[in-house]
CSV table of C-alpha atoms in Angstrom, one decimal:
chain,number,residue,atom,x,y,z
H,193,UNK,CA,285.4,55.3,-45.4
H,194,UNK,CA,285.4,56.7,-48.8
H,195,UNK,CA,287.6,54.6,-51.5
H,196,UNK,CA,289.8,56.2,-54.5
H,197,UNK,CA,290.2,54.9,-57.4
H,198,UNK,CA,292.6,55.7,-60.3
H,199,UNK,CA,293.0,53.9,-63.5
H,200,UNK,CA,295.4,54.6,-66.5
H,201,UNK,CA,295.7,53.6,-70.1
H,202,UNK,CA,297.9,54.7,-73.2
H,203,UNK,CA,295.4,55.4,-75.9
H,204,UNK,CA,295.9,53.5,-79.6
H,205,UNK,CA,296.4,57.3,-81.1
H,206,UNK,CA,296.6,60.9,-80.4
H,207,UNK,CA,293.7,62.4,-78.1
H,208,UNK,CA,292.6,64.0,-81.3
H,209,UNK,CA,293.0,61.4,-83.9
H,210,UNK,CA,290.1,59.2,-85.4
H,211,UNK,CA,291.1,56.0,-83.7
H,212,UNK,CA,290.3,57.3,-80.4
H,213,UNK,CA,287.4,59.4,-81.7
H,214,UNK,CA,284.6,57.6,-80.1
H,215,UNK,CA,286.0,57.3,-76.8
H,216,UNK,CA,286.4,61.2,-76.5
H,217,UNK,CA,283.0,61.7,-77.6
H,218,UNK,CA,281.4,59.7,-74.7
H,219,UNK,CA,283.6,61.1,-72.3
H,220,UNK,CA,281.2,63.9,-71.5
H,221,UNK,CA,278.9,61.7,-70.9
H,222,UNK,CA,280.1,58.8,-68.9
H,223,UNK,CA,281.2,61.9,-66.7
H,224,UNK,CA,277.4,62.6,-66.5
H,225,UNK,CA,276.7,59.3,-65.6
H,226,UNK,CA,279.2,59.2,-62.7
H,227,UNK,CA,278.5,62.4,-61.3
H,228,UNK,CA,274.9,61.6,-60.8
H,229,UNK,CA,275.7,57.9,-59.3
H,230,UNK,CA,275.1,57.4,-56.1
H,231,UNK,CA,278.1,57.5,-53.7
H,232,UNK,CA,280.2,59.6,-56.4
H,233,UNK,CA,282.1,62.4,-54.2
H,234,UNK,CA,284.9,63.5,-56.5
H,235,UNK,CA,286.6,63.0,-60.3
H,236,UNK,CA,290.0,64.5,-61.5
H,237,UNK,CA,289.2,67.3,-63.9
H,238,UNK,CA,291.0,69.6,-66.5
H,239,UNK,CA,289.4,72.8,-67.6
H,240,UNK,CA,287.5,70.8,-70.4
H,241,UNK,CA,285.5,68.7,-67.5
H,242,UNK,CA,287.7,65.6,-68.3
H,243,UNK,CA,291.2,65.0,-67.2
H,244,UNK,CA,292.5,64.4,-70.9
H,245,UNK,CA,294.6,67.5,-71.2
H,246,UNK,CA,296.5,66.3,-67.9
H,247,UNK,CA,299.6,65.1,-69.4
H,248,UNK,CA,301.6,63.4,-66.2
H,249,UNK,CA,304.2,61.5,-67.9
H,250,UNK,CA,306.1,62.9,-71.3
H,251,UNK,CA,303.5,60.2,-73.5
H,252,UNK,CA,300.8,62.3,-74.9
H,253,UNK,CA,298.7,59.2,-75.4
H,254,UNK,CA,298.7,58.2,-71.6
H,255,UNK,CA,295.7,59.8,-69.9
H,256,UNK,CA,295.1,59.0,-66.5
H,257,UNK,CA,291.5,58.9,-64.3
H,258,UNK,CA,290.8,59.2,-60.3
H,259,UNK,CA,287.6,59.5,-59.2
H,260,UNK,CA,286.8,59.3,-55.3
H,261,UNK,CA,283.5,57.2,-53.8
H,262,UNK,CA,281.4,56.8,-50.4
H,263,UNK,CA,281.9,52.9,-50.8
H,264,UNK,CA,283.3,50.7,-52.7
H,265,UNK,CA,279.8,48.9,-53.9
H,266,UNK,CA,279.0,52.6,-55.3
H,267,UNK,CA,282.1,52.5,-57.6
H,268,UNK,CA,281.3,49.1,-58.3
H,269,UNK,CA,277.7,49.5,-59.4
H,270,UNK,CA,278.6,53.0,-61.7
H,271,UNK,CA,281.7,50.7,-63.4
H,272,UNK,CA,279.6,47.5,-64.2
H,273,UNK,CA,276.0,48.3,-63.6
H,274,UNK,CA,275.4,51.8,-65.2
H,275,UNK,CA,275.4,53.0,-68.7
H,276,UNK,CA,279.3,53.2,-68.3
H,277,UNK,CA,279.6,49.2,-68.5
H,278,UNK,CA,278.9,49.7,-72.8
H,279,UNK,CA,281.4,51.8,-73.3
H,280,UNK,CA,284.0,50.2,-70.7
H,281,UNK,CA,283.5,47.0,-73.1
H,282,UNK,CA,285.3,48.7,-75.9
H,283,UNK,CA,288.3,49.6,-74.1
H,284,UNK,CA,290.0,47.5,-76.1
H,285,UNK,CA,289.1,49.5,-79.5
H,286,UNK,CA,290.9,52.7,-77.8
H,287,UNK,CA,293.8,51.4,-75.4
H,288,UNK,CA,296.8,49.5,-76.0
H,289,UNK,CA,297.2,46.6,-74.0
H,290,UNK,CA,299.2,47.2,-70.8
H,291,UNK,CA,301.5,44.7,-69.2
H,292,UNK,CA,301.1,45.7,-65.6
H,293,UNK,CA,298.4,47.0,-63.0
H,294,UNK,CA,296.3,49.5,-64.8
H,295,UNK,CA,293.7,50.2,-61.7
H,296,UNK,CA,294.0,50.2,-58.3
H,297,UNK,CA,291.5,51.0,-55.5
H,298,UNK,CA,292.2,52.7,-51.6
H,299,UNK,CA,291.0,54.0,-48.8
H,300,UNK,CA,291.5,57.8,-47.8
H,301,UNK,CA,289.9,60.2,-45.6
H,302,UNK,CA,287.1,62.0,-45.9
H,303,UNK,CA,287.5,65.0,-48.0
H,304,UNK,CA,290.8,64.3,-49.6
H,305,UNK,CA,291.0,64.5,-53.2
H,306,UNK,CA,293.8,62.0,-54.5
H,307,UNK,CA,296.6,63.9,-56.4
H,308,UNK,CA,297.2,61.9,-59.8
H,309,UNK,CA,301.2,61.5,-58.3
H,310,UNK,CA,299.6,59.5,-55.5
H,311,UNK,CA,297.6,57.8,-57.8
H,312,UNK,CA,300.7,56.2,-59.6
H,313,UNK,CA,302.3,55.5,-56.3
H,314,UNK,CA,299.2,53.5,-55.2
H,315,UNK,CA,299.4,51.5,-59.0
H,316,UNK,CA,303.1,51.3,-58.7
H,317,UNK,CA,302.4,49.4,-54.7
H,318,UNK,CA,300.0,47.3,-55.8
H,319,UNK,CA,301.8,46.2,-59.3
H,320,UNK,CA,305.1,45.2,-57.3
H,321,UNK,CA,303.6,43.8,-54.0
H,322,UNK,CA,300.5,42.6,-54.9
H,323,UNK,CA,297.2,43.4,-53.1
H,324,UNK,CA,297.1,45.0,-49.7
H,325,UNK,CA,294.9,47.8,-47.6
H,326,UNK,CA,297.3,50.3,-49.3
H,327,UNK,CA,295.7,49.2,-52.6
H,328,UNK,CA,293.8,47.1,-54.4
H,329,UNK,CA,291.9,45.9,-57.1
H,330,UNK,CA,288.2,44.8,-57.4
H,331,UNK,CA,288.5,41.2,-56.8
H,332,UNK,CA,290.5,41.8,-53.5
H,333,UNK,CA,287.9,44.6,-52.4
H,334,UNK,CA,287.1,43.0,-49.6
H,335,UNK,CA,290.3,44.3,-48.0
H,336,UNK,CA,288.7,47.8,-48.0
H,337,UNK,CA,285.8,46.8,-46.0
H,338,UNK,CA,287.7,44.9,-43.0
């Protein structure tokens, strides 16, 4: 069954601003990278190829990402074992730190396409109960594969 996954973050400064400047560079290319992984089915996109100029809450700095996947071990190996890992490792340069669930991973049917509302609804479950089928993060993955 093919696993969603969405992730959100409120960036240090404005989408256009120098402090996040580097991270909106790669963008175009970690997209690359994860369209040609294997297992990659589906990402959120705006008209710019990204999902940046989605604007889902009234924060300009929050940006949201949902990307859908034939397994979880696919999303796994494009997150920590492709050329995305490098620039993952600087989150920290671009995001403010955030206080509750900031990814969450779950299982939906073939050929549906997460809307970025059910996205948040799948953080918000697993923030207040914890891990389930419903959603999940990595370390509990195994839940998706029972």
């Amino acid at each position: 069954m093919p696993i969603a996954q969405i992730n959100i973050g409120r960036l240090v400064g404005a989408k256009d601003g120098p402090e996040v400047a580097p991270f909106m560079a790669a963008l175009d290319r970690v997209n690359a990278i994860a369209d040609a992984s294997p297992g990659f089915v589906w990402r959120l996109q705006d008209a710019e190829g990204n999902a940046t100029a989605l604007q889902p809450t009234v924060d300009d700095r929050f940006i949201v990402n949902i990307s859908v996947w034939t397994t979880v071990e696919a999303l796994a190996a494009f997150v920590y074992r492709s050329d995305h890992a490098p620039v993952m490792a600087q989150r920290r340069d671009w995001f403010e730190p955030h206080k509750g669930v900031f990814l969450a991973l779950w299982p939906v049917a073939a050929g549906h396409f997460p809307s970025v509302d059910e996205g948040l609804a799948r953080l918000w479950h697993l923030d207040r109960f914890g891990p389930t089928v419903r959603a999940c993060g990595f370390r509990d993955r195994a839940l998706l594969t029972d």
